[in-house]
Coordinates of C-alpha atoms and ligand atoms in Angstrom, one line a residue:
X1 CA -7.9 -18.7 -28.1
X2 CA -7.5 -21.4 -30.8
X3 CA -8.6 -25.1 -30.0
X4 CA -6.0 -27.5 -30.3
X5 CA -6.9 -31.0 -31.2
X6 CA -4.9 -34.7 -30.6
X7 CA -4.4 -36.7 -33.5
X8 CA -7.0 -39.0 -32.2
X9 CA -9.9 -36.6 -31.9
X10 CA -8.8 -35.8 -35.3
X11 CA -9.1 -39.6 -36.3
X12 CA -13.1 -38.9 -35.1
X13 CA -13.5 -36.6 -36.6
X14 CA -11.7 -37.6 -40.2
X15 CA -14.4 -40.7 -39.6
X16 CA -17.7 -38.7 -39.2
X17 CA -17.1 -37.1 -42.8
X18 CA -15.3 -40.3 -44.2
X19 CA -18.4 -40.1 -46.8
X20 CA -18.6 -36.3 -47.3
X21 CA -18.9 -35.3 -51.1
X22 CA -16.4 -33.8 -52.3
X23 CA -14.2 -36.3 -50.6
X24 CA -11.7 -34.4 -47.6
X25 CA -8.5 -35.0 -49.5
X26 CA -9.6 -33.2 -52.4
X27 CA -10.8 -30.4 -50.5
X28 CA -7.4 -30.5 -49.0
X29 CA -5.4 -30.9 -52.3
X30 CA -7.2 -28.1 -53.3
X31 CA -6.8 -25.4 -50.4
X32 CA -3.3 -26.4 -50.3
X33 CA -2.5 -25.7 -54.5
X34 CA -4.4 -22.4 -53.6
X35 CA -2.3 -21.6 -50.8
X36 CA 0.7 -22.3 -53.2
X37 CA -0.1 -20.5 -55.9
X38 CA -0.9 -17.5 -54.2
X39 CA 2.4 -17.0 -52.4
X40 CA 4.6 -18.9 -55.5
X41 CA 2.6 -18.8 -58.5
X42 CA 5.7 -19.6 -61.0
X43 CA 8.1 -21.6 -59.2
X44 CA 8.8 -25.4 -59.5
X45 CA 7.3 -27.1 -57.0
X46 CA 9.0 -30.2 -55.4
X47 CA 6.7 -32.3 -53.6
X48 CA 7.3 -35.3 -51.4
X49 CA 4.4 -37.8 -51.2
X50 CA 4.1 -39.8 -48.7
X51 CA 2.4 -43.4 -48.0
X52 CA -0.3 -42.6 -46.5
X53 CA -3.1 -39.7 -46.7
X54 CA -0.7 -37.2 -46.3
X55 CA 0.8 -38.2 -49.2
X56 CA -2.9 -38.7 -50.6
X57 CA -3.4 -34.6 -50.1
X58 CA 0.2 -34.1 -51.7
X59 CA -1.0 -35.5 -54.7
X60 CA -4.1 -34.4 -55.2
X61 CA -2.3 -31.1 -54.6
X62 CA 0.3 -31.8 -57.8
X63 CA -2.6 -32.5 -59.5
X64 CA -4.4 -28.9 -59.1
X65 CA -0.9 -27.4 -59.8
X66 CA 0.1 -29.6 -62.8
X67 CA -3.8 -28.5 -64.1
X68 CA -2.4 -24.5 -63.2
X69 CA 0.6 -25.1 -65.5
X70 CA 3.3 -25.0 -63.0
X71 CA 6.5 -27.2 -63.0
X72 CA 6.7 -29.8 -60.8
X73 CA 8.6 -33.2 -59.9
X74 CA 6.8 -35.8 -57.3
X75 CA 9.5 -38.1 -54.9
X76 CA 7.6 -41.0 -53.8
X77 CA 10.2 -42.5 -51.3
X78 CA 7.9 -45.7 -49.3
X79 CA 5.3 -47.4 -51.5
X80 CA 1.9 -46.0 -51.9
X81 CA -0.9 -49.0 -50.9
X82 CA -3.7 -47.2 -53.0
X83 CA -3.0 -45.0 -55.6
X84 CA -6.7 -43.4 -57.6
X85 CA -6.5 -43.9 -61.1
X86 CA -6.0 -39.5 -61.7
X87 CA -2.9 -39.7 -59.2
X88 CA -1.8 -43.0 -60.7
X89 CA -2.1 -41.3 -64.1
X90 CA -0.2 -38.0 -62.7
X91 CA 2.6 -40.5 -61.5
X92 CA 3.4 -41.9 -64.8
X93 CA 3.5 -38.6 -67.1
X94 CA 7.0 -38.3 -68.5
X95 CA 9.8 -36.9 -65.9
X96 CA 7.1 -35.9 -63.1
X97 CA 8.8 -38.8 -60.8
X98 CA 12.1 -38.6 -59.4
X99 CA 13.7 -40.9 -57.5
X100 CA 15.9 -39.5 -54.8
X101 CA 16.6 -36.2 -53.2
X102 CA 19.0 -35.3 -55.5
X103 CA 15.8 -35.0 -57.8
X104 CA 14.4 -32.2 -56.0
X105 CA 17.3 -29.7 -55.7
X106 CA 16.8 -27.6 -58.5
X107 CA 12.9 -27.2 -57.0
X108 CA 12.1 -23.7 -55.6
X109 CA 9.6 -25.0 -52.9
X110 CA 9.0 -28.2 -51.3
X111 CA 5.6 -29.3 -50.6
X112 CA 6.0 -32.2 -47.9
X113 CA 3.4 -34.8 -47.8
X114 CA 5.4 -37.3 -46.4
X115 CA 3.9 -37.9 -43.0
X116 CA 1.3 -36.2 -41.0
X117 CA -1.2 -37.5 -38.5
X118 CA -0.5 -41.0 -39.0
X119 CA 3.5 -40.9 -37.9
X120 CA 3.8 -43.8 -35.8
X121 CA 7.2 -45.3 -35.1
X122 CA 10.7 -43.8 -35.1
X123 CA 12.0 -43.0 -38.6
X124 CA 14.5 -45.2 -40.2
X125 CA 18.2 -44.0 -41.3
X126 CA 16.9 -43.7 -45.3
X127 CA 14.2 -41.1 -44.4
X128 CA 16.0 -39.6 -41.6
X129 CA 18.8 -38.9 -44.3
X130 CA 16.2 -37.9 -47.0
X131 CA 14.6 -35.1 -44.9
X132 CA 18.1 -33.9 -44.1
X133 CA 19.2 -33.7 -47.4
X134 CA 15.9 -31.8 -47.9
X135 CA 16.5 -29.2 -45.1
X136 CA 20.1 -29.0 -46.2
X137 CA 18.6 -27.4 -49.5
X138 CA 17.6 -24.3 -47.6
X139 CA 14.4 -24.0 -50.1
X140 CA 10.8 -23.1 -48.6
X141 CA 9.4 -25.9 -47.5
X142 CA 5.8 -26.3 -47.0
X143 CA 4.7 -29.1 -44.9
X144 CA 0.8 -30.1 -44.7
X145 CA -0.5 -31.1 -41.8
X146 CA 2.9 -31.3 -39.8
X147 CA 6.7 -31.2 -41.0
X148 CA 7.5 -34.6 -41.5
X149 CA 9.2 -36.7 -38.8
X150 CA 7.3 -34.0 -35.8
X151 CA 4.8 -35.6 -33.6
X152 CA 1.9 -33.1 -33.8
X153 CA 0.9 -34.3 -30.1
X154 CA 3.9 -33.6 -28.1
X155 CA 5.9 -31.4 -30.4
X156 CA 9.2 -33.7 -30.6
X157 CA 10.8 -35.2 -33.6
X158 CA 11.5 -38.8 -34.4
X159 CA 14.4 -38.3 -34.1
X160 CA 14.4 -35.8 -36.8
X161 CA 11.6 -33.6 -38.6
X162 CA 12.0 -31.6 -41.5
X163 CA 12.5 -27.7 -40.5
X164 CA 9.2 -26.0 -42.6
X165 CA 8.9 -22.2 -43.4
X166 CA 5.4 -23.2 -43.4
X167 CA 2.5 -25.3 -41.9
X168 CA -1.0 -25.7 -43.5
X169 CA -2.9 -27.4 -41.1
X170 CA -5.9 -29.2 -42.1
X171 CA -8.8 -29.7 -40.1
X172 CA -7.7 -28.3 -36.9
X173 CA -4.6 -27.2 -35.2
X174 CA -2.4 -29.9 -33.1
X175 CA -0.6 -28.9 -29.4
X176 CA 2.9 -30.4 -31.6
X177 CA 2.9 -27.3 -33.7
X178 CA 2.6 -25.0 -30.6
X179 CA 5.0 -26.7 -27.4
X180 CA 8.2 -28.7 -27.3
X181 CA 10.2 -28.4 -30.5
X182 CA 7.1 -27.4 -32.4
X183 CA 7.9 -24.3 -32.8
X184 CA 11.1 -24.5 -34.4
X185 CA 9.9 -27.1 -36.7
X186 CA 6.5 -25.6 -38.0
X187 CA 7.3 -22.2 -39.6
X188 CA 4.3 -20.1 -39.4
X189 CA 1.3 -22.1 -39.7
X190 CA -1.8 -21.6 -41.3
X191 CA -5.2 -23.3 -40.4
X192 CA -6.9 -24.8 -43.7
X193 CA -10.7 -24.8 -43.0
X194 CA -12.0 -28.1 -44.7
X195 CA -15.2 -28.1 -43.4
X196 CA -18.2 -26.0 -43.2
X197 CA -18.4 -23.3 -40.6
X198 CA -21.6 -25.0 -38.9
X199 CA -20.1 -28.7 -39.3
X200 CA -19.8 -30.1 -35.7
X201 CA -16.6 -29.7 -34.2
X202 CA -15.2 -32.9 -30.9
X203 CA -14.6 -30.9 -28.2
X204 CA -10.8 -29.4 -28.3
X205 CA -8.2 -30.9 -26.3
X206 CA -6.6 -27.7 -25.4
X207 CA -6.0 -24.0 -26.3
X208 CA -3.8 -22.0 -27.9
X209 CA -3.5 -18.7 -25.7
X210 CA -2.9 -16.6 -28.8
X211 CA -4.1 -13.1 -28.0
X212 CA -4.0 -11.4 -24.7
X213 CA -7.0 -12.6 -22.4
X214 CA -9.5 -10.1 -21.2
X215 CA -9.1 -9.3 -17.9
X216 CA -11.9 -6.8 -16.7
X217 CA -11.0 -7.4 -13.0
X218 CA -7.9 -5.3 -13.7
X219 CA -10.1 -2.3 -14.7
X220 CA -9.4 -0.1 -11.7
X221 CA -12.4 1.4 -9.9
X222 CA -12.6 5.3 -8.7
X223 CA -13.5 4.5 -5.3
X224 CA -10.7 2.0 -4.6
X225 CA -7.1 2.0 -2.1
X226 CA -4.4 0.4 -2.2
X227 CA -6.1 -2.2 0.1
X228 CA -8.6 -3.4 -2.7
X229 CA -5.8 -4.9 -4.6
X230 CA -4.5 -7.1 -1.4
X231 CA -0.9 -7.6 0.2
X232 CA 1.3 -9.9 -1.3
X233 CA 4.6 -11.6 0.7
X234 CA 7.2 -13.3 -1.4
X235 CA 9.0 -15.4 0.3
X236 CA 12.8 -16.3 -1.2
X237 CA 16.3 -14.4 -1.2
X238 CA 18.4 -16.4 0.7
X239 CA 22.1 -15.3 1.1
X240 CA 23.5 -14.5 -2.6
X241 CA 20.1 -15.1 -4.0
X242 CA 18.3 -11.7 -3.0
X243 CA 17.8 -10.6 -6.8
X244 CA 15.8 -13.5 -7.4
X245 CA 13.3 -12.2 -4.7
X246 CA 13.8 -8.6 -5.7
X247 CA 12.6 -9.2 -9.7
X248 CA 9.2 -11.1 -8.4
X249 CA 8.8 -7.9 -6.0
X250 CA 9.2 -5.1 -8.7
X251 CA 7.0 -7.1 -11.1
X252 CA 4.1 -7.5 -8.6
X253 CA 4.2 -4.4 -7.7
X254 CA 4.9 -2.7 -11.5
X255 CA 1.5 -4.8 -12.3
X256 CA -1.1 -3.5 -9.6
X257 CA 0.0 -5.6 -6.2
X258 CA -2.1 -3.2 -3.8
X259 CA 1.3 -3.6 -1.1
X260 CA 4.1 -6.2 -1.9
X261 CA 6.4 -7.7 1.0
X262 CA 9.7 -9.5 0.5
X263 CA 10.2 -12.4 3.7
X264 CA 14.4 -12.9 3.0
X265 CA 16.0 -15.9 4.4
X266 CA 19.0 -13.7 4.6
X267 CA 17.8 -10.3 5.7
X268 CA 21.0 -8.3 3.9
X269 CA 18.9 -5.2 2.6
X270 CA 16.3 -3.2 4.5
X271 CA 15.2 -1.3 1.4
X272 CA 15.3 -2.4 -2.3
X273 CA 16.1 1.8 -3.5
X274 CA 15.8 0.9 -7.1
X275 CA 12.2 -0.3 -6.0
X276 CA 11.7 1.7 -2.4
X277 CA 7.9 1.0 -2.6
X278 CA 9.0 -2.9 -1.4
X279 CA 9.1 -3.4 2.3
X280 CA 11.9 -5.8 3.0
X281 CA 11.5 -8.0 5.9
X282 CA 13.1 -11.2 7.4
X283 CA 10.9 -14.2 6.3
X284 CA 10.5 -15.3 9.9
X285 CA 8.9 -11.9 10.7
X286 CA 7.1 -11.6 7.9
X287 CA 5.4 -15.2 7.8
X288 CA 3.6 -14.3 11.5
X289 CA 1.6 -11.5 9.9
X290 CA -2.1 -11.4 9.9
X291 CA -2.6 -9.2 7.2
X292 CA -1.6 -11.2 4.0
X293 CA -3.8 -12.2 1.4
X294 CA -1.1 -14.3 -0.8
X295 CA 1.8 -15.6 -0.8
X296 CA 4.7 -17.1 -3.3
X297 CA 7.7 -18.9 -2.3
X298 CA 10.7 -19.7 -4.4
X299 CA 12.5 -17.1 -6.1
X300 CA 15.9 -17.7 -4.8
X301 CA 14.7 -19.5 -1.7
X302 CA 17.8 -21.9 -1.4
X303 CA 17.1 -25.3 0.0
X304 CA 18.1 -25.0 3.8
X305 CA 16.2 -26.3 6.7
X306 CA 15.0 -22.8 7.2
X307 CA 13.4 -22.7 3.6
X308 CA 11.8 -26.4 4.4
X309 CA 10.4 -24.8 8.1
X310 CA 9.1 -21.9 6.0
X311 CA 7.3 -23.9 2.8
X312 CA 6.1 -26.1 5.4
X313 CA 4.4 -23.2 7.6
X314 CA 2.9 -21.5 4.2
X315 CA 1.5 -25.1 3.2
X316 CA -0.5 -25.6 6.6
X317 CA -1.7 -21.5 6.6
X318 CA -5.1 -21.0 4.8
X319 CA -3.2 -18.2 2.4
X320 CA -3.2 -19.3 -1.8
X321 CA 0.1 -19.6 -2.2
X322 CA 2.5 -19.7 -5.3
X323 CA 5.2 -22.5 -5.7
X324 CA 8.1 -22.0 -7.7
X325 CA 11.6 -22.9 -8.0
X326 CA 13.5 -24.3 -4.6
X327 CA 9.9 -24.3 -2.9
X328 CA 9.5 -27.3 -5.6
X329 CA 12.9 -29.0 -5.4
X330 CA 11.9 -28.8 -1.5
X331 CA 8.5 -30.3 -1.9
X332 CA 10.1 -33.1 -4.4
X333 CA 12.2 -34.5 -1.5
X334 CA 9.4 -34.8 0.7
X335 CA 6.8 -36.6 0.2
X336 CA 4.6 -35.0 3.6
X337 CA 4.8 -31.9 2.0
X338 CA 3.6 -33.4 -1.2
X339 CA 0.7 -34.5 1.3
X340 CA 0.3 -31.0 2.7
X341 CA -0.2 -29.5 -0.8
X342 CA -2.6 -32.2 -2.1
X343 CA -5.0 -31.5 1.0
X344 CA -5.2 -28.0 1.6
X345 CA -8.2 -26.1 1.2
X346 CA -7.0 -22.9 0.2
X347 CA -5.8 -22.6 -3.4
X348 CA -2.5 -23.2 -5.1
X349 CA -0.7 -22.5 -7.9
X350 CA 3.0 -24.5 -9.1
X351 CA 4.9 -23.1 -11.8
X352 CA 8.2 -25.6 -12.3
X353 CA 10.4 -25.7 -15.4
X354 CA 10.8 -29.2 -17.0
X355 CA 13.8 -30.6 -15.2
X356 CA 12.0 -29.3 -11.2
X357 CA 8.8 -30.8 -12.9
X358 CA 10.7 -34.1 -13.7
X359 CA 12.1 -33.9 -10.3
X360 CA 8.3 -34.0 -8.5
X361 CA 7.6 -36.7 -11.1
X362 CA 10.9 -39.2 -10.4
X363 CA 11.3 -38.4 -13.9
X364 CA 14.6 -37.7 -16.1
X365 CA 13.8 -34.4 -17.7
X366 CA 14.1 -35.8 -21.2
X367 CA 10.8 -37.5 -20.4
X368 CA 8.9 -34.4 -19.7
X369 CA 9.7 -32.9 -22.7
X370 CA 8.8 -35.8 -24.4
X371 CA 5.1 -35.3 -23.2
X372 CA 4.4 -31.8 -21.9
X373 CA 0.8 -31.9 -21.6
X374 CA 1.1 -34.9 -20.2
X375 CA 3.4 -34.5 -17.7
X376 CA 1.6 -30.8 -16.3
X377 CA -1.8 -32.6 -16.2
X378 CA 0.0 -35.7 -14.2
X379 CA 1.3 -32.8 -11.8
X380 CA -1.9 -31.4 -11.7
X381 CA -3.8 -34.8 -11.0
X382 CA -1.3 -35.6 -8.5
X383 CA -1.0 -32.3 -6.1
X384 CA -4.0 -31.3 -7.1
X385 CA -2.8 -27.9 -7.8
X386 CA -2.8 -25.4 -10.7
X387 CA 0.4 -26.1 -12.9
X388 CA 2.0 -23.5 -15.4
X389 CA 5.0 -26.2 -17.0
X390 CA 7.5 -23.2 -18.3
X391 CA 9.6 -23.7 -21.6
X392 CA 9.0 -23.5 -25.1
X393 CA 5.2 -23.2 -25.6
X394 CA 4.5 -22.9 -21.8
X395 CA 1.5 -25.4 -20.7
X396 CA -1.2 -23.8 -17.6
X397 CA -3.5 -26.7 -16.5
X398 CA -5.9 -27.1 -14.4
X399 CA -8.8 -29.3 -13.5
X400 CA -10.8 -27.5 -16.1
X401 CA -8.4 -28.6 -19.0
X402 CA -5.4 -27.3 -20.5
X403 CA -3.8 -24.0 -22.7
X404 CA -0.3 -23.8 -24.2
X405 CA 1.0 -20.4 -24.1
X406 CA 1.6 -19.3 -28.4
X407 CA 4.4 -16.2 -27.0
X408 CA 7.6 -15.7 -26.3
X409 CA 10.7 -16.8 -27.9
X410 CA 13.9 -18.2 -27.2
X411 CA 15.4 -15.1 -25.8
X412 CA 13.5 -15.4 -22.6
X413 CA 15.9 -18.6 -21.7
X414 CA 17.8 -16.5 -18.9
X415 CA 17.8 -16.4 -15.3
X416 CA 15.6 -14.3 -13.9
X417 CA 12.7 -14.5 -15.9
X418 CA 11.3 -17.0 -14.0
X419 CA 11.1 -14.6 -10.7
X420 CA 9.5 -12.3 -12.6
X421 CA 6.7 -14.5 -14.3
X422 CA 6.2 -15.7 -10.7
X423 CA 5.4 -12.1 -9.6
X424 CA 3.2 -11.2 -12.3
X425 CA 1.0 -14.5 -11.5
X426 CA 0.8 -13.8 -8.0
X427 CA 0.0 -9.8 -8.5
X428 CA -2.7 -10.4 -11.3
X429 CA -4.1 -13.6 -8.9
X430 CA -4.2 -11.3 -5.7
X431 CA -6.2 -8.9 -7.9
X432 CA -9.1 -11.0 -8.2
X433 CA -8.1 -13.5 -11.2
X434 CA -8.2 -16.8 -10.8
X435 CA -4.5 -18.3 -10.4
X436 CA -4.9 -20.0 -13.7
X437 CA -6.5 -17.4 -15.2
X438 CA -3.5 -15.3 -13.9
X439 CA -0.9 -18.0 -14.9
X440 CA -2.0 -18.2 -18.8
X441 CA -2.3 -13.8 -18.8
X442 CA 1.0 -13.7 -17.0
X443 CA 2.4 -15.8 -19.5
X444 CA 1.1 -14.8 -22.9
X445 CA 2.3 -10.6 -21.6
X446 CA 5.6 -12.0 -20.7
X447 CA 5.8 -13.4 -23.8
X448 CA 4.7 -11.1 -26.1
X449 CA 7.2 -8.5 -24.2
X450 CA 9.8 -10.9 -25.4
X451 CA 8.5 -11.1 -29.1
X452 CA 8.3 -7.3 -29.4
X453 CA 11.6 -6.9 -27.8
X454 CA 12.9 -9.9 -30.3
X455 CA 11.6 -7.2 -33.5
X456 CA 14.8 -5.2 -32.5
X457 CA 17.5 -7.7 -31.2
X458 CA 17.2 -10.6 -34.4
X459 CA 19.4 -13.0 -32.6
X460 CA 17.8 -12.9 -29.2
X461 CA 20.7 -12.3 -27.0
X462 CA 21.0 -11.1 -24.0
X463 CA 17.6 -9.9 -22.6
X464 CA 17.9 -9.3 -19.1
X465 CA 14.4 -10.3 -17.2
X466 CA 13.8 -6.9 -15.8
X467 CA 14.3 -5.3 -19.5
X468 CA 10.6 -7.3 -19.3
X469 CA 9.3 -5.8 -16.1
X470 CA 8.1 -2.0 -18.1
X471 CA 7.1 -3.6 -21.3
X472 CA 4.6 -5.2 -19.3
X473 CA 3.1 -3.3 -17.5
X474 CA 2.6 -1.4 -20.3
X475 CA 1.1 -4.7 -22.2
X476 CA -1.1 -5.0 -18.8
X477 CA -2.1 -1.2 -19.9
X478 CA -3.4 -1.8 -22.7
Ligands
NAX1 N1 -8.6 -39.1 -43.9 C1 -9.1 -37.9 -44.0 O1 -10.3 -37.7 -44.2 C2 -8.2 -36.7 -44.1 C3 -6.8 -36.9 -44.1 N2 -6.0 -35.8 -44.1 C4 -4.6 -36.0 -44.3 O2 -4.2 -37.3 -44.0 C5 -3.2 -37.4 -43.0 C6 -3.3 -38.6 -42.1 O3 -3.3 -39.7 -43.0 P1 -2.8 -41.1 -42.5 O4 -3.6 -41.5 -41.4 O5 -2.8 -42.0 -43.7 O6 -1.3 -40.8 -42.0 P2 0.0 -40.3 -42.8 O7 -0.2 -40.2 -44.2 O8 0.5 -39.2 -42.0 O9 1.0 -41.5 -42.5 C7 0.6 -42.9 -42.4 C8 1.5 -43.7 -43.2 O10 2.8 -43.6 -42.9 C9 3.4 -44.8 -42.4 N3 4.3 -44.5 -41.4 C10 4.0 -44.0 -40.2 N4 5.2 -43.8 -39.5 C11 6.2 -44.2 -40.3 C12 7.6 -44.2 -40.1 N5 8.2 -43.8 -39.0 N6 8.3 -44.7 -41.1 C13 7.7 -45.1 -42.3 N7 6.4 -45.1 -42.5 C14 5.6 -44.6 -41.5 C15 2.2 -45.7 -42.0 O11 2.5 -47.0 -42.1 C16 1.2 -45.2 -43.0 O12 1.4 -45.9 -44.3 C17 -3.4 -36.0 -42.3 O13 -2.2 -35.7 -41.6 C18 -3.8 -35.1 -43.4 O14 -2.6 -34.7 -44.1 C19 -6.5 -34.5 -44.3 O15 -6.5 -34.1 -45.6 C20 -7.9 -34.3 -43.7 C21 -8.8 -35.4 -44.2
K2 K1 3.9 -33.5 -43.9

C-alpha cells in the first residue's frame, strides 16, 4: 500500500518545512535533473515553466541541466510573480527563452512545470491550445508533480491535461494520478522522496492498493470441510439474464466458497454442467433456507416486483449481504429500502458502477466521476455500508478510510466482469475476510488478471470476464 495525499495535506505539509535548508524546490530541481539525466542524458530538453512553484522546480531543474551541459530551451507562457536572481539570470542567457510552442518542437523531451498542486480554475483557450500542441508533438513528456491541466485530487482534467509518459511526484503521491482519468494522463509515475526518511509524514488520505494484500485467513487448514468455508446464495438470473448469476457462481466457487447456491428469478436450468458443483435453485426456495451464511443479490437480477420482494426479504434477514447491480437501481427507487440498509445490524457490502452510484446519489453520472472519492465516501456515510465505486482506479471505502484499487486496465470494460468481481468479494468475505478487506483483494486480483492478460493482447480487446475466473484463482494461489 502506498499513502495517497490531497493537495491540501500537501499544502501542511509544504508549510511545516517552508524553512528547511536546502530550500524544497531545490531539492526538487535537483531530483528531477537527476531523474533526467539518467534516462536522457544527451537530448534537448524542452521545458515549460509555469507561474507558480511548479514552475519554480522546472527551473531550478534547467538550471542543474544547463550546469550538466545539456541543451535546452525554457517557454514561459503566464508571468512569473517572483523570479530568484540564478533563475532570472538563466532566463536571459542568449536563445534559452522561446516564446511559443512552436519553440519547443525540435526538443526531444518535455519537462512540464506548468501547473501542479496549485491548478485552480478551468484553463483558458491559449493554454488549452498550448498543451495540445504539446501532446500533438508525440515527444516524452515529463510532467512534475502532475501533467498539467489534471486535478491530482479527483483525476479529471480541466478540461484538458497534457498526456505524460512520465510523472515525478514530489513529496507524496495524489489519488488524481491513480482514479478517474489519472491513469491515462500520468504515464508511469515515480515518487521523488524530498524529505528525510524520519521527517513526519500528516496522516494519508487514502491508499494505493498496489500489491496483492495478505490474506492469511485463506491459508487452508488440514482439519477443515467444506462447511468451514460457509454457504453462499447468489441471488440474480432472471429470465435472459442467467449468465450474469452463473459468472458470480463459478468465481465463488473457483475461489474457495465452501458450497455456492444460485436463487434464479427464472428457474430455466437445474444444473449449470460447465460448473455442476453449483446447485441451482429458484430464488423463492432458496431465500427460506436456514443454512446460509451470505448472500449477494444483483447479477442479472432484473428489476420486477419479484426482485423488489426478494432484496427487501434479504435486507430485513440478519445474513451480510452483497449489493450489486439491479439490487442497487432497486434500492435507488426506494427510499424504505434505503432505510432498511442503513439500519441493519448485520453487515453489508455495495459495489455500484458510477452511473447506479449516481443513481443512489440523484446525481448525473458525470458528477461522480468528477469526484470519486467523494461520491463512495458520501454512499458510504449515507447507507452506512461498505462501498467498492467500480471504474478506472476502483475506490473501496469504508468507515475506516479509503483505498483506490492501482490494477486493471481498460480491457476489463465488458459485461460480465462485474458478476464475477461480485463473486469473488462475496467468496473471499464468507471465508472470514472482512467485506472490505475482501472488496479491495477482490479487486486488486481481478485486476492484475487483466494486466497480465493485457501483456499478450496490446490493444485490450475483447476479454471475456470468465477468461478472468482461472487466472485468479491462480493469483488467489499464490
Ligand atoms: N512549496 C513547496 O515547498 C514545494 C512545492 N513544490 C512544487 O510546487 C507546486 C505547487 O506550487 P504552487 O502552489 O505555486 O502551484 P502551481 O505552481 O501548481 O500553480 C499555481 C499558479 O498557477 C496559477 N493557476 C492556477 N490555475 C490556473 C489556471 N487554470 N490558469 C492559469 N493559471 C493558473 C495560479 O494563479 C498560480 O500562479 C507543486 O505541485 C510542486 O511542483 C514541490 O517542489 C515541493 C515543495
Ligand atoms: K506539471
Amino acid at each position: 500500500m502506498t499513502p495517497l495525499y490531497l493537495s491540501a495535506t500537501l499544502r501542511r505539509l509544504e508549510a511545516d518545512y517552508a524553512q528547511h535548508e536546502p530550500p524544497l524546490i531545490e531539492l526538487a530541481g535537483k531530483s528531477i535533473a537527476q531523474w533526467l539525466l539518467a534516462r536522457y542524458r544527451g537530448s534537448r530538453f524542452g521545458v515549460l515553466v509555469g507561474p507558480g512553484n511548479n514552475g519554480a522546480d522546472a527551473l531550478a531543474c534547467a538550471r542543474r541541466l544547463r550546469e550538466a551541459g545539456q541543451a535546452l530551451h525554457c517557454l514561459v507562457p503566464l508571468a512569473r510573480k517572483a523570479l530568484s536572481s540564478p533563475d532570472a539570470a538563466l532566463l536571459a542567457l542568449s536563445g534559452l527563452q522561446v516564446v511559443d510552442s512552436a519553440g519547443l518542437s525540435e526538443c526531444d523531451v518535455i519537462v512540464d512545470g506548468l501547473f501542479g498542486l496549485g491548478l485552480n480554475r478551468r484553463l483558458d483557450t491559449s493554454i488549452t491550445g498550448l498543451l495540445e500542441a504539446i501532446d500533438g508533438f508525440g515527444k516524452p513528456i515529463v510532467a512534475i508533480d502532475a501533467p498539467s491541466g489534471l486535478d491530482s485530487d479527483r483525476g479529471v482534467p480541466s478540461p484538458v491535461a497534457l498526456h505524460a509518459t512520465h510523472t515525478l511526484s514530489m513529496l507524496g503521491a495524489k489519488p488524481g494520478y491513480y482514479t478517474a482519468a489519472g491513469r491515462d494522463y500520468c504515464g508511469e509515475v515515480h515518487l521523488i522522496e524530498l524529505l528525510p526518511p524520519t521527517a513526519a509524514r500528516p496522516a494519508a488520505d487514502a491508499q494505493l492498493i498496489d500489491t496483492q494484500p495478505n490474506a492469511p485467513q485463506l491459508h487452508r487448514q488440514h482439519v477443515s470441510h467444506k462447511g468451514t468455508y460457509g454457504t453462499l446464495a447468489i441471488f440474480g438470473g432472471s429470465a435472459g439474464m442467467t449468465g450474469a448469476a452463473l459468472l458470480a457462481g463459478r468465481m465463488a466457487a473457483k475461489s474457495g466458497a465452501g458450497k455456492v447456491y444460485l436463487g434464479l428469478l427464472d428457474p430455466v436450468l437445474g444444473v449449470d454442467v460447465l460448473q455442476p458443483e453449483l446447485m441451482l435453485q429458484a430464488a423463492t426456495d432458496l431465500v427460506k433456507r436456514s443454512d446460509l451464511d451470505l448472500a449477494a443479490i444483483g447479477p442479472g437480477l432484473g428489476r420486477s416486483q419479484a426482485a423488489q420482494a426478494l432484496l427487501q426479504q434479504l435486507l430485513a434477514s440478519d445474513l451480510p449481504l452483497l449489493l450489486d447491480a439491479d439490487a442497487l437501481n432497486l434500492l435507488s427507487s426506494a427510499a424504505e429500502l434505503q432505510q432498511q440498509l442503513r439500519t441493519r445490524t448485520a453487515p453489508s457490502i455495495i459495489t455500484p458502477h458510477p452511473a447506479e452510484a449516481a443513481r443512489l446519489l440523484g446525481l448525473p453520472t458525470n458528477k461522480v466521476q468528477e469526484d470519486r472519492l467523494a461520491a463512495a465516501r458520501e454512499l458510504q456515510a449515507r447507507l452506512n455500508t461498505a462501498v467498492l465505486l467500480k471504474g478506472s482506479g476502483t475506490i473501496c471505502a469504508d468507515c475506516a478510510g479509503i483505498s483506490i484499487n492501482g490494477s486493471g486496465n481498460g480491457a476489463l470494460a465488458t459485461a460480465g466482469q462485474g458478476d464475477i468481481l461480485s463473486g469473488l468479494i462475496a467468496s473471499l468475505w464468507l471465508q472470514g475476510l472482512s467485506p472490505i478487506d475482501a472488496a479491495r483483494l477482490s479487486a486488486f486480483v481481478h485486476g492484475h488478471a487483466a494486466d497480465d492478460w493485457r501483456m499478450q493482447h496490446r490493444n485490450g480487446l475483447g476479454l471475456c470476464a470468465s477468461e478472468l475466473i482461472e487466472p485468479i484463482r491462480t493469483l488467489l494461489n499464490r
